[in-house]
XYZ file of C-alpha atoms in Angstrom:
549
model
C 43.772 -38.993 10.829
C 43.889 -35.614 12.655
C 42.402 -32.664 10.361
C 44.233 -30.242 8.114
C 44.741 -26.714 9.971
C 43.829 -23.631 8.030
C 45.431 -20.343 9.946
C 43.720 -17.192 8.722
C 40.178 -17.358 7.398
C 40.454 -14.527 4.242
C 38.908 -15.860 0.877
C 41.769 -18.077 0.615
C 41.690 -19.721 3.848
C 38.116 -20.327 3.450
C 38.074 -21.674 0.124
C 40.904 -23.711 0.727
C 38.482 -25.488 3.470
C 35.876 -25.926 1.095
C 38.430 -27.253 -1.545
C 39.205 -30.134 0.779
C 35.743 -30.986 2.462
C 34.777 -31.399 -0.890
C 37.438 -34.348 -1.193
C 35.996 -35.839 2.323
C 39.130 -33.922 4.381
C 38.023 -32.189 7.573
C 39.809 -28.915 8.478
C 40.196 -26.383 11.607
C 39.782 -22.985 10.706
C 41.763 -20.316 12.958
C 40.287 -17.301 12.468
C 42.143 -14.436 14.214
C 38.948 -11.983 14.092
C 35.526 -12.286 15.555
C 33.630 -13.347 11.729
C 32.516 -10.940 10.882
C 32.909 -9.356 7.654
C 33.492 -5.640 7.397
C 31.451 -4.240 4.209
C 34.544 -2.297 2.123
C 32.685 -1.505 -1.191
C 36.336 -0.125 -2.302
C 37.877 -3.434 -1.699
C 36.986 -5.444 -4.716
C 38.389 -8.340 -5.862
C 38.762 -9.451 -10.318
C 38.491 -13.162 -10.388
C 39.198 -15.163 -13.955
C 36.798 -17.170 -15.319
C 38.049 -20.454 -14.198
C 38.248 -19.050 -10.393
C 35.220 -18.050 -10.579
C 33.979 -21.544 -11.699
C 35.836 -22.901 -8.948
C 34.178 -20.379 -6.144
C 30.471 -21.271 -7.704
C 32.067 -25.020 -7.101
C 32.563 -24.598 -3.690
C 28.761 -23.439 -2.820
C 29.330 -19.702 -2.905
C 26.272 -18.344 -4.035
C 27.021 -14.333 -3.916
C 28.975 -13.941 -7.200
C 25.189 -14.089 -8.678
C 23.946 -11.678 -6.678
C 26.720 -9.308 -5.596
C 29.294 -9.596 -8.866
C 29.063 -9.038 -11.844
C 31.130 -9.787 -15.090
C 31.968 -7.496 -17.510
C 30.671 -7.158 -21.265
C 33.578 -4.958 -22.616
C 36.939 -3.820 -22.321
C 37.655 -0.012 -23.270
C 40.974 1.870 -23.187
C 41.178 5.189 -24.011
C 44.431 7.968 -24.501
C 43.850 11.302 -23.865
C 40.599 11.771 -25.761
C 41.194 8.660 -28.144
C 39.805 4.969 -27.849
C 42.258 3.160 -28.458
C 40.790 -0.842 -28.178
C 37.705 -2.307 -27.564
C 37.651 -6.014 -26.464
C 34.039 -7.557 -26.542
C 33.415 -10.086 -23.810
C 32.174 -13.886 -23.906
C 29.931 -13.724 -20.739
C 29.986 -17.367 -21.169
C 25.985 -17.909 -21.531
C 26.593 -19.837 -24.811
C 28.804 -21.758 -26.774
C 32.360 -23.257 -25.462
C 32.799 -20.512 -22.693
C 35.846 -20.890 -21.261
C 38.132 -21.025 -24.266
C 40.706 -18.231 -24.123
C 39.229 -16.719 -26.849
C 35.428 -17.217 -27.582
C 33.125 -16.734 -30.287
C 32.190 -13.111 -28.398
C 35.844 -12.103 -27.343
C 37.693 -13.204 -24.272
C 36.308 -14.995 -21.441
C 34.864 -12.091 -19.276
C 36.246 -11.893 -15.239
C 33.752 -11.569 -12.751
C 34.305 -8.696 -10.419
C 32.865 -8.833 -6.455
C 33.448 -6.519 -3.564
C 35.826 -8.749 -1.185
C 33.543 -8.319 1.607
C 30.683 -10.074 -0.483
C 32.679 -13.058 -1.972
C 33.995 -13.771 1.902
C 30.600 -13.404 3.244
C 29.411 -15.990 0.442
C 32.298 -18.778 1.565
C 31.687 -18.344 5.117
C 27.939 -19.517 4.073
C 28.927 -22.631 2.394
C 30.856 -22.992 5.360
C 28.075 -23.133 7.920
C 26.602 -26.185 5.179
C 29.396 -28.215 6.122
C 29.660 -30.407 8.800
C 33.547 -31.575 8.279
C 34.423 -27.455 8.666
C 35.381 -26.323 12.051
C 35.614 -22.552 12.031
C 37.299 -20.907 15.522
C 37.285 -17.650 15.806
C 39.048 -15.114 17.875
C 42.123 -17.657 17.614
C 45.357 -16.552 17.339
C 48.150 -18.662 16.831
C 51.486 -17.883 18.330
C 53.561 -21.265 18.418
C 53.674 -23.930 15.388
C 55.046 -27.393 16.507
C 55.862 -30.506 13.636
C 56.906 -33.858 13.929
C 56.807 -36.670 11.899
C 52.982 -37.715 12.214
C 51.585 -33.931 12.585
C 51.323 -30.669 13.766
C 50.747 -28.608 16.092
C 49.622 -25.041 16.811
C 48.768 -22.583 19.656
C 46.349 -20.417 19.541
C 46.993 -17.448 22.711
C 44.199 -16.329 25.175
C 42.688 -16.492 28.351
C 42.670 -20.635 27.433
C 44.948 -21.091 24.988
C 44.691 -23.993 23.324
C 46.547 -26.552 21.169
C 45.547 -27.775 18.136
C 46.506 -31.191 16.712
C 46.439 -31.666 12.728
C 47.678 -33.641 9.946
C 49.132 -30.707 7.767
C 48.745 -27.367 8.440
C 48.627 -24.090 5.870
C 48.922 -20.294 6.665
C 46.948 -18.772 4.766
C 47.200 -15.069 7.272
C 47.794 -12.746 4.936
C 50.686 -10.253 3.731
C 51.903 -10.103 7.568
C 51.712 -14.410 8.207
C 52.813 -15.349 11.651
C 52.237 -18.771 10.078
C 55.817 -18.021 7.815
C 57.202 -15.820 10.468
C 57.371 -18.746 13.085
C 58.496 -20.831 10.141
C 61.648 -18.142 9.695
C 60.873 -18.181 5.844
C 61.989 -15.009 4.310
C 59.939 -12.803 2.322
C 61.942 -10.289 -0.365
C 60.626 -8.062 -2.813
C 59.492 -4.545 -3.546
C 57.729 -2.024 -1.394
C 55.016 0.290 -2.700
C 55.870 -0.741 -6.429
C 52.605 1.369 -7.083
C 49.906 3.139 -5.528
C 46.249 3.958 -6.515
C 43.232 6.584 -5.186
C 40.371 4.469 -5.034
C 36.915 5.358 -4.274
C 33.449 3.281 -5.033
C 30.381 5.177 -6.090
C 27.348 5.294 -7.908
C 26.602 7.135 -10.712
C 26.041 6.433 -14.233
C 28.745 6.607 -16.902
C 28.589 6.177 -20.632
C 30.010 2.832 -20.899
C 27.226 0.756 -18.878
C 29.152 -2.890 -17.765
C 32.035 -1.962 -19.567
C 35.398 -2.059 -17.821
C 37.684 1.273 -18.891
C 41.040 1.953 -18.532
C 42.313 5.862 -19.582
C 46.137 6.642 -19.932
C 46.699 10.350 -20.116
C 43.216 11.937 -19.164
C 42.956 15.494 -20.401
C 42.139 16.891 -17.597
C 44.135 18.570 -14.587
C 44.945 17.031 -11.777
C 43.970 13.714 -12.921
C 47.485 11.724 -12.769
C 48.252 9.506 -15.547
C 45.924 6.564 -15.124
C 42.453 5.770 -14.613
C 40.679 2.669 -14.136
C 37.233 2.418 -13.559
C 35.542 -0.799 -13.476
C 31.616 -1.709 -12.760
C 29.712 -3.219 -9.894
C 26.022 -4.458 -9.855
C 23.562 -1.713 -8.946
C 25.201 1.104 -10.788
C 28.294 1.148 -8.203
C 31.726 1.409 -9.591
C 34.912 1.032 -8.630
C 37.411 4.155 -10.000
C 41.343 3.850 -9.301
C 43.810 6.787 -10.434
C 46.946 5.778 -10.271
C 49.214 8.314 -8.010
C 52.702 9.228 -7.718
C 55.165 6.154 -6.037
C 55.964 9.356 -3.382
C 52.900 11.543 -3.375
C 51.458 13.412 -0.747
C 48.882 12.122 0.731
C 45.679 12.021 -0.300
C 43.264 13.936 1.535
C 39.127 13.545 1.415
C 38.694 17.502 -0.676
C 41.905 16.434 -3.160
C 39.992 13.008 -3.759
C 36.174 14.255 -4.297
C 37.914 17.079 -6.584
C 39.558 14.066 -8.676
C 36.010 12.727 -8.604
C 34.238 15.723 -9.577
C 37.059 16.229 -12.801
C 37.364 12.713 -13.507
C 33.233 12.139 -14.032
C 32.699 15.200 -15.657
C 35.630 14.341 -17.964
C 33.964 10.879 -19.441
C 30.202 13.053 -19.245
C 30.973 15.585 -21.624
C 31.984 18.212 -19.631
C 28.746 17.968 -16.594
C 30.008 16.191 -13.461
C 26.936 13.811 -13.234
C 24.776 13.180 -9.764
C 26.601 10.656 -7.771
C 26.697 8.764 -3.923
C 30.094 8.623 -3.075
C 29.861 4.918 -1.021
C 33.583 4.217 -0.072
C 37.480 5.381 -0.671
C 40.924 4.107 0.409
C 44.937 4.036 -0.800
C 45.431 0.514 -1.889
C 49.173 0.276 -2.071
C 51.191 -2.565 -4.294
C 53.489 -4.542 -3.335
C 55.963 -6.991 -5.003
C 57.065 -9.977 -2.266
C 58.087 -14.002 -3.297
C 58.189 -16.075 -0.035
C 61.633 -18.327 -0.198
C 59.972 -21.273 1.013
C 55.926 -22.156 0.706
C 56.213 -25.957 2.238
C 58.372 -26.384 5.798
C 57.488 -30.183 6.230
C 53.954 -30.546 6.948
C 53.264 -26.651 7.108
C 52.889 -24.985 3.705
C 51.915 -21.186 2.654
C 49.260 -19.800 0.572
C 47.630 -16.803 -1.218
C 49.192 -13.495 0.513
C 51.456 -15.202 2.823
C 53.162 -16.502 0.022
C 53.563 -14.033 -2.575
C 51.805 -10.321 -2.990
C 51.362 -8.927 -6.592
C 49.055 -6.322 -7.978
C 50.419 -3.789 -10.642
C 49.796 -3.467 -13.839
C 46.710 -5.449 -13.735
C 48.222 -8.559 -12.036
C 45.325 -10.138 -9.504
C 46.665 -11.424 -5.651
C 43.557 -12.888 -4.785
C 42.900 -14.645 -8.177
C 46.514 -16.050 -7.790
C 45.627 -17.119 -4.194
C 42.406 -18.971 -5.348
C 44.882 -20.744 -7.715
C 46.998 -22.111 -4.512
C 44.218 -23.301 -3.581
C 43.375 -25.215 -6.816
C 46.977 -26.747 -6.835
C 47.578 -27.675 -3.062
C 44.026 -29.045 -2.015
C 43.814 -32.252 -4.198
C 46.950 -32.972 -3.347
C 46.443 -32.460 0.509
C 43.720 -34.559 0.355
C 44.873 -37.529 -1.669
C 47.776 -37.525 1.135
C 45.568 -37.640 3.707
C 43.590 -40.246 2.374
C 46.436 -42.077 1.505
C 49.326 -42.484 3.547
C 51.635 -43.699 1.506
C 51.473 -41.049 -1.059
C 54.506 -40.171 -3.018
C 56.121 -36.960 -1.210
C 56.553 -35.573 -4.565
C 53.185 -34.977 -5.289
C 53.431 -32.451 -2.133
C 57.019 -31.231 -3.308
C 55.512 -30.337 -6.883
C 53.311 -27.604 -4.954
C 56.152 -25.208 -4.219
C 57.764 -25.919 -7.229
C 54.875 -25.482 -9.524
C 52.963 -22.360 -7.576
C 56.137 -20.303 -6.889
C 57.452 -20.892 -10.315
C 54.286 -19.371 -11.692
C 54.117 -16.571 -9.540
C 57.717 -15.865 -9.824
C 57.342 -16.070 -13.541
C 54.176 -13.070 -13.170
C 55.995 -10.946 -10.974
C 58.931 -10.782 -13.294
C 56.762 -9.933 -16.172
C 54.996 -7.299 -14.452
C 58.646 -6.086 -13.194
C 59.538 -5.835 -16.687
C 56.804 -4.136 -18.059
C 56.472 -1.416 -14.683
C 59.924 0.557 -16.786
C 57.720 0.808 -19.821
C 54.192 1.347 -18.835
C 55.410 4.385 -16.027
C 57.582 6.325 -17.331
C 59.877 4.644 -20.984
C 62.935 2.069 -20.423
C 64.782 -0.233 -22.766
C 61.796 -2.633 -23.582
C 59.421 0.141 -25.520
C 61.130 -1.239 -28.388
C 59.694 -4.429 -27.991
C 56.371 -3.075 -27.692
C 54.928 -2.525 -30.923
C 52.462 0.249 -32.087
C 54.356 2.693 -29.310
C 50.978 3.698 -26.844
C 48.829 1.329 -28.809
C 50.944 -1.506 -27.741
C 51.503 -0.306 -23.516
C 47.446 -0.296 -23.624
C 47.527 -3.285 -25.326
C 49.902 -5.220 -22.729
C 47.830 -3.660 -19.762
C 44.587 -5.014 -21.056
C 45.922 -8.258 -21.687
C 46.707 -8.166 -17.456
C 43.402 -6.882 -16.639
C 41.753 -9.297 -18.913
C 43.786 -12.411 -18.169
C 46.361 -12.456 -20.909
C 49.642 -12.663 -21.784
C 52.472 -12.567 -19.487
C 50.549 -10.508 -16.908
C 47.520 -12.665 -16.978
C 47.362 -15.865 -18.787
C 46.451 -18.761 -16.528
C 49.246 -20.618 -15.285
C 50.806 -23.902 -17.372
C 53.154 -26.365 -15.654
C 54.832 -27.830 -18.026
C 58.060 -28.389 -16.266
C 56.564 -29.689 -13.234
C 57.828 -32.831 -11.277
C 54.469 -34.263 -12.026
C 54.716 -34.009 -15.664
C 54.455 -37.599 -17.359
C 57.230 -38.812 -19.644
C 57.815 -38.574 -23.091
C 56.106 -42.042 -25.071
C 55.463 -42.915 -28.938
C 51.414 -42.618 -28.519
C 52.045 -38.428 -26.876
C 50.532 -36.065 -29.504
C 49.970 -32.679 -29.378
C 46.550 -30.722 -28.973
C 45.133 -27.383 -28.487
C 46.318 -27.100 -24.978
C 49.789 -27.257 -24.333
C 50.792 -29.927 -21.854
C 50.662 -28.260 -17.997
C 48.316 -25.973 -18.643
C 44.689 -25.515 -18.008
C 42.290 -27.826 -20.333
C 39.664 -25.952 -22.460
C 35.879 -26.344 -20.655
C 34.480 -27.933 -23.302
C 31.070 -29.798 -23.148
C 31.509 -33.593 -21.682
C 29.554 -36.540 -20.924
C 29.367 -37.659 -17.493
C 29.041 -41.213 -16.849
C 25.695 -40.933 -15.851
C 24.869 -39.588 -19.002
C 24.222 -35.946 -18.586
C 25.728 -33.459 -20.464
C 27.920 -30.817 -18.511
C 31.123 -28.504 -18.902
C 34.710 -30.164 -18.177
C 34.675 -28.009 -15.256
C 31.841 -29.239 -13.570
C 34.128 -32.534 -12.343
C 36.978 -30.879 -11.259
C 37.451 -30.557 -7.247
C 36.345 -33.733 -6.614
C 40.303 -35.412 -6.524
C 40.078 -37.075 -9.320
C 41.865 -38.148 -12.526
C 39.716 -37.483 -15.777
C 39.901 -39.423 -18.704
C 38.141 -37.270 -22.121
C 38.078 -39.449 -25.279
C 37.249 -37.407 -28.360
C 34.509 -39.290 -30.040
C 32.887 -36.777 -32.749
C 29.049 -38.238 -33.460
C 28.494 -39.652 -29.625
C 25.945 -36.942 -29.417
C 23.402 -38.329 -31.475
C 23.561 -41.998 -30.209
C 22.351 -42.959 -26.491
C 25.001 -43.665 -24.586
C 24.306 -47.705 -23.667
C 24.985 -48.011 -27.066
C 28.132 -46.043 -27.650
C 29.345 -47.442 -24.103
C 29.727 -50.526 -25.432
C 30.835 -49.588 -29.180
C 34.538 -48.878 -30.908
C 37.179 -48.007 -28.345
C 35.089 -47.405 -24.902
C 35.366 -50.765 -23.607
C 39.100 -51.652 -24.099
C 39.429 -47.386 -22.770
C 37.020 -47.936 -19.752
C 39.467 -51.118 -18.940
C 42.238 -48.856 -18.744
C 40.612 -46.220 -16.424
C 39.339 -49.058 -13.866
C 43.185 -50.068 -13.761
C 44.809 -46.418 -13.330
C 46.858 -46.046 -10.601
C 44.723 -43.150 -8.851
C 40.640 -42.730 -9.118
C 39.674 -41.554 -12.764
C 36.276 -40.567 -14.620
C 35.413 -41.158 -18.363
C 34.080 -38.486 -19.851
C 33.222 -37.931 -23.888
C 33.176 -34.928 -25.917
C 32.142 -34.241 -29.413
C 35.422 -32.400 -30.297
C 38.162 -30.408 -28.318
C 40.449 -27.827 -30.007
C 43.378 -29.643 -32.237
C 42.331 -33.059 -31.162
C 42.068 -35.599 -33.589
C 38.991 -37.717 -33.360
C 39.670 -40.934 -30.705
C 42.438 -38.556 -28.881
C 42.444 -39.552 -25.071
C 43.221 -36.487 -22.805
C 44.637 -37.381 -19.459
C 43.060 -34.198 -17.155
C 44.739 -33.776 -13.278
C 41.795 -33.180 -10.639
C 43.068 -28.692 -10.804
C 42.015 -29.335 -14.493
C 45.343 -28.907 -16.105
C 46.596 -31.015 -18.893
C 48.591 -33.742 -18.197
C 49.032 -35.282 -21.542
C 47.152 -36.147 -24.658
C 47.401 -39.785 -26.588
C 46.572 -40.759 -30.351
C 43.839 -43.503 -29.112
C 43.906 -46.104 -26.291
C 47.198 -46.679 -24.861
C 46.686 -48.289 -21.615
C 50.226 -48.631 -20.618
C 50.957 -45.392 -21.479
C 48.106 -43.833 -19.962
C 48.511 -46.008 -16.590
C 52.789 -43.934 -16.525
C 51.067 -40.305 -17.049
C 48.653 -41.346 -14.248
C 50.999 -42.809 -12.175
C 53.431 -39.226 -12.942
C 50.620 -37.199 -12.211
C 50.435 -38.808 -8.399
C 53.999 -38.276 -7.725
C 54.977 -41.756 -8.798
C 55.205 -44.872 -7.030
C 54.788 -44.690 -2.788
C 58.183 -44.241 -1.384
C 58.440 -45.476 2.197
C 59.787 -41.963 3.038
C 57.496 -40.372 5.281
C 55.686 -36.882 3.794
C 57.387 -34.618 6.871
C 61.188 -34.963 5.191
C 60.288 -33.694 1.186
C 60.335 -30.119 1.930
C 63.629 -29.428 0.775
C 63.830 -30.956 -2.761
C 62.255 -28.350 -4.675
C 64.885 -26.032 -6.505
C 64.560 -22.161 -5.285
C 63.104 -19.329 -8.012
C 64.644 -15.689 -7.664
């Protein structure tokens, strides 16, 4: 079977080829530059916990090296604190959970630069990778059995693949040739943002000032740490501002560090600066028959804490195991391609209307500050939570309504995690015996099984293996409709002891039974696939997903 084709090789591109060699699918990467990665200190990008898990899963090694994840949260008003959120840096205990035993999970923050630089690495480790560079396309042709693109030049060239993704940015030719539309919001904010060195009184601590006391400073301030004493400083500007010019920007330096230093402006290297600019854009469409879209060429999002390139990691998580079980199988269920679009944009669609919402009340008053409790306590409050990976504005997506969702049976119970969204990383057995986190066997396309067996930890496993429930449950997981692993774990939050959790390959929930329910467990498998084959061929389900505004 011809190769998936990956247009645009930005973080998401990349990973998403990494996603699917993983799963034994070869891809063509078209990269439109020459490879090489411009160093932007400025340009940083805040991953969650879990996508940063899933980067370190697909052989990146520079979010050691070149991130770094934060230990605290502050936000201040005017001269006030008014929160401090303690971090779980995840080095102990169930990291992972939304809230740990030190706080919430802490992000991991990387200059862009680094974290491509680090993919493109793995990438040169694979062998079923093909990265092209200096390869733009400029004509997409589909048919029942593939597609096709063009890349122009001196020798242009065709390209022949199985399914092809555009993942080309903000300004996609990929959904341009497709004619998908792409509506939202220009310049919903805009931020001064400048990278630096220097040392500031909160060392690894993330900080976020409303209403700085000081002149000239605008109304925001976000300042957020990089390794080697570098950090990254936004101030929020005016939506119509002038622009900003190099003297008004190293004056908004100069006030804002001597500001947090008690009055001194301390020694600093200025190392980078830009205008990163927000916008607010839902594509209509993110699957045309065999082509689908992904990360910036399917939605943009950014204010009020809201991360693009976390969300576009999370494409990634959702669209390669299902890619790949397609191509390995050819008779795959067209909904499990459909549920794609109809989870992803959904999710999206459901953060960008929360950050709408809150833009009225966090800039400037509206009709929702009643809803806010604790008046400037509670706007600080809501933009941590997005910052932080909470709430509305943050909270890793669920999918409980998705067409993938298993059906309602007597043996369904409910647990910690609420069905469709994503599974706590608790500690696990593998089936070789060695003890690992939940998230070390995701990305690998397949089901897993998690019986909750309190006590296992104390007894070698070819004893337990063959004790109480495991054999009749191992039964059931040979017979599952779609490749599973059993794993154990002592406990997982609000599971009763002999609770079997049904986990898709993106780590998400599925469902959770009281005990061993084969035939139960075989339908929630056979959901999460898309259901039986149907001898309708993958090219014609790109239409049966309902539209989100």
């Amino acid at each position: 079977m011809d190769p998936v084709i990956i247009v645009g090789a930005g973080p998401v591109g990349l990973a998403l080829s990494l996603a699917l060699a993983a799963q034994d699918v070869p891809s063509v990467v078209l990269d439109e530059s020459a490879g090489k990665e411009e160093p932007r200190p400025a340009r940083t990008a805040v991953l969650r916990a879990d996508m940063a898990a899933l980067v370190e899963r697909l052989g990146c090694t520079t979010l050691r090296d070149e991130g770094v994840r934060w230990v605290g949260w502050r936000s201040l008003r005017r001269r006030q604190q008014t929160l401090h959120v303690p971090l779980d840096l995840g080095l102990s205990g169930d990291a992972g959970a939304a809230d740990g035993p030190e706080g919430p999970p802490a992000p991991l923050h990387i200059p862009q630069h680094a974290l491509a630089r680090g993919l493109r690495d793995a990438i040169a480790r694979q062998e079923l990778i093909t990265l092209v560079t200096d390869a733009r396309v400029d004509t997409l042709e589909q048919d029942a059995h593939g597609v096709g693109a063009h890349t122009r030049g001196p020798d242009g060239t065709w390209w022949r693949g199985s399914f092809l993704v555009g993942c080309d940015g903000a300004r996609s030719t990929v959904r341009k040739l497709l004619g998908v539309r792409f509506p939202g919001r220009t310049a919903v904010e805009r931020h001064a943002v400048a990278a630096l060195r220097t040392e500031l009184p909160w060392a690894g601590e993330a900080l976020l000032h409303r209403q700085p006391p000081w002149r000239g400073s605008g109304e925001e301030i976000t300042a957020r740490p990089l390794p080697d004493g570098v950090w990254r400083i936004d101030w929020l500007l005016p939506p119509r501002g002038d622009l900003v010019t190099p003297d008004a920007l190293v004056t908004r330096i100069r006030d804002t560090l001597a500001g947090w230093c008690e009055g001194a402006t301390p020694p600093y290297d200025l190392i980078d600066t830009g205008v990163h600019t927000v916008h607010h854009r839902l594509a209509r469409r993110w699957r045309v028959d065999r082509v689908f879209l992904a990360g910036d060429a399917a939605h943009l999002l950014g204010a009020v804490g809201t991360q693009g390139l976390d969300e576009g990691l999370r494409d990634v998580d959702n669209l390669a195991w299902k890619l790949a079980r397609t191509w390995h199988h050819r008779d795959a269920s067209p909904a499990l391609l459909d549920s794609y679009q109809s989870e992803r944009r959904s999710a999206v669609a459901a953060r960008l209307r929360a950050a709408d919402q809150s833009l009225p009340v966090l800039r400037g008053g509206g009709g929702l500050r009643a809803y806010l409790p604790g008046g400037g306590r509670g706007h600080d409050a809501l933009l941590t939570d997005g910052h932080l990976g909470r709430g509305p504005l943050g909270a890793p997506p669920a999918y409980p309504h998705s067409p993938l969702a298993p059906p309602a049976s007597e043996g369904r119970i409910p647990v910690g995690t609420p069905d469709g969204a994503p599974a706590e990383d608790v500690r696990v057995t593998a089936p070789d015996g060695t003890t690992v986190r939940l998230r070390d066997r995701l990305g690998q396309g397949r089901l897993l099984v998690v019986l909750v067996a309190p006590g296992t930890g104390v007894w070698d496993r070819r004893h337990w293996m063959s004790a109480g429930v495991m054999p009749r449950l191992a039964e059931a997981v040979e017979a599952l409709p779609a490749p599973a692993e059993l794993l154990v774990t002592e406990g997982y939050p609000g599971a009763p002891a002999h609770a079997v959790l049904l986990v898709r390959p993106d780590g998400h929930l599925a469902a959770a039974f009281a005990g061993v329910r084969p035939e139960e467990l075989h339908a929630a498998a056979d959901a999460v696939r898309g259901g039986s084959p149907a001898v309708e061929d993958v090219s014609t389900g790109s239409d049966r997903t309902a539209d989100v505004n």
